[in-house]
């Protein structure tokens, strides 16, 4: 018997009720059972629902609902799995089984109340309350942040503000890549570090601050200098890369690795009173090399360790990067893809220009084979 | 493109890194019918500044982008892109600081 025919048979015996009707029945004693998988439930479930996956339904229903006369409502993403589960419960003797028509998708679309399940414990509900109530984010957006794995290249001027706000917002896993130790001259802009940590590895100093801010975030340290030999192994564990590095060699390496691994690259760079931000999309165009095909010749590139910077400027640019990360993870708004934001602190101006996707780009043009990592010289010997 | 040969006065906006080569001006006026002509006009008075934007061979340096009214000239006609009176030519070089 085909699935379609079987479902038609089941529908003759099992009533379908609307989500609104289901909610009303819950309030008068019906048991609502969410039969979806755990990762679906993580994105939200009706508050009254009991999570009982399809796989264990027959084994656990006896404990959950000992009275086979009890009204039972079944909910999946749409309707199919609930109908199949309803037929099973019928065979087990449950006489009063109904299916929520349209499932959780319709439940949510109709604006009925739902919650983050167990992962969103009391801590998370308090911690993120003021952003979860944003309709654009909601429990589903918060769950996406919690599942996201973001790696920050550099725990410095850009990485500090980005890491602080991403940890605060509840990004589940934050990776920190930096081979440096904290110096006193870093502290005017690298605000994730502290004076009493001068000499400590930056990844460790940042971990201490971030875990103090939000103990529920998982911090992973990568105390190393990225090179062609290790970049893929480090970045491959993440969903999204934030480029806050301080030299051209690392920027090209990170861009090329993101292209190769199909990771979005949230780019930020600063010099003096100016900063740039953009998002280079996962496996798409344009990439960093479309924007800047080659690094400047060394005689035209300011030495990174000598170049001046006002701490507020990487603060602003790093936060714009954090904002783009949150938008990419949650799907809120328009990502900064194909656009470059230019910030000038002296004019207090923020303007954007449109980027050109180079049809001949060796790294991101469609159909190109990965040309390998360039042996870029280090411009900064920091 | 009927006005392709008509010189226009445009504003060239400079990044901070290049402003010392322009007498610390944030922007300079230049006249020409195309981006190349406007840059040549700029180079007449500020040759060192121009050398940071174009190579000796007169090509746009690969770490520099030029935008006319927010559009990358590489996606138009490059240095041959026609300019119009009042246009803004924005110079954006690569920076790496973090
Ligand atoms: Zn590209």
mmCIF file of N, CA and C and ligand atoms in Angstrom, chain A residues 255 259 280 284-291 356-365, ligand 1:
data_model
loop_
_atom_site.group_PDB
_atom_site.id
_atom_site.type_symbol
_atom_site.label_atom_id
_atom_site.label_comp_id
_atom_site.label_asym_id
_atom_site.label_seq_id
_atom_site.Cartn_x
_atom_site.Cartn_y
_atom_site.Cartn_z
ATOM 1 N N UNK A 255 40.342 34.277 3.312
ATOM 2 C CA UNK A 255 39.397 34.401 2.208
ATOM 3 C C UNK A 255 39.431 33.158 1.321
ATOM 4 N N UNK A 259 36.431 30.306 0.706
ATOM 5 C CA UNK A 259 35.936 29.900 -0.612
ATOM 6 C C UNK A 259 35.986 28.393 -0.755
ATOM 7 N N UNK A 280 31.410 38.378 2.523
ATOM 8 C CA UNK A 280 31.667 37.595 1.317
ATOM 9 C C UNK A 280 30.922 36.275 1.481
ATOM 10 N N UNK A 284 30.197 31.871 -2.913
ATOM 11 C CA UNK A 284 29.634 32.728 -3.950
ATOM 12 C C UNK A 284 30.524 33.912 -4.264
ATOM 13 N N UNK A 285 29.945 34.851 -4.980
ATOM 14 C CA UNK A 285 30.689 36.039 -5.374
ATOM 15 C C UNK A 285 30.032 37.271 -4.755
ATOM 16 N N UNK A 286 30.732 38.368 -4.585
ATOM 17 C CA UNK A 286 32.171 38.493 -4.746
ATOM 18 C C UNK A 286 32.922 38.022 -3.499
ATOM 19 N N UNK A 287 34.219 37.778 -3.671
ATOM 20 C CA UNK A 287 35.069 37.434 -2.536
ATOM 21 C C UNK A 287 36.053 38.583 -2.279
ATOM 22 N N UNK A 288 36.847 38.392 -1.232
ATOM 23 C CA UNK A 288 37.833 39.418 -0.874
ATOM 24 C C UNK A 288 38.772 39.710 -2.029
ATOM 25 N N UNK A 289 39.111 38.671 -2.807
ATOM 26 C CA UNK A 289 40.037 38.898 -3.927
ATOM 27 C C UNK A 289 39.370 39.655 -5.082
ATOM 28 N N UNK A 290 38.043 39.575 -5.195
ATOM 29 C CA UNK A 290 37.352 40.413 -6.188
ATOM 30 C C UNK A 290 37.522 41.889 -5.832
ATOM 31 N N UNK A 291 37.501 42.156 -4.527
ATOM 32 C CA UNK A 291 37.614 43.542 -4.056
ATOM 33 C C UNK A 291 39.062 44.020 -4.146
ATOM 34 N N UNK A 356 32.002 44.719 -7.062
ATOM 35 C CA UNK A 356 32.020 44.115 -8.386
ATOM 36 C C UNK A 356 32.474 42.665 -8.246
ATOM 37 N N UNK A 357 31.632 41.723 -8.683
ATOM 38 C CA UNK A 357 32.028 40.317 -8.692
ATOM 39 C C UNK A 357 32.878 40.083 -9.939
ATOM 40 N N UNK A 358 34.152 39.832 -9.732
ATOM 41 C CA UNK A 358 35.074 39.702 -10.857
ATOM 42 C C UNK A 358 34.790 38.397 -11.610
ATOM 43 N N UNK A 359 34.347 38.480 -12.872
ATOM 44 C CA UNK A 359 34.032 37.239 -13.595
ATOM 45 C C UNK A 359 35.265 36.382 -13.860
ATOM 46 N N UNK A 360 36.440 36.985 -13.715
ATOM 47 C CA UNK A 360 37.689 36.238 -13.930
ATOM 48 C C UNK A 360 38.372 35.881 -12.613
ATOM 49 N N UNK A 361 37.707 36.093 -11.483
ATOM 50 C CA UNK A 361 38.369 35.837 -10.197
ATOM 51 C C UNK A 361 38.833 34.383 -10.132
ATOM 52 N N UNK A 362 40.096 34.187 -9.791
ATOM 53 C CA UNK A 362 40.651 32.832 -9.765
ATOM 54 C C UNK A 362 40.065 32.008 -8.632
ATOM 55 N N UNK A 363 39.508 32.673 -7.622
ATOM 56 C CA UNK A 363 39.071 31.936 -6.437
ATOM 57 C C UNK A 363 37.560 31.754 -6.361
ATOM 58 N N UNK A 364 36.787 32.700 -6.899
ATOM 59 C CA UNK A 364 35.339 32.584 -6.685
ATOM 60 C C UNK A 364 34.509 32.534 -7.968
ATOM 61 N N UNK A 365 35.125 32.745 -9.124
ATOM 62 C CA UNK A 365 34.325 32.687 -10.346
ATOM 63 C C UNK A 365 33.793 31.264 -10.525
HETATM 64 ZN ZN1 LIG C 1 36.475 36.579 -6.075
#
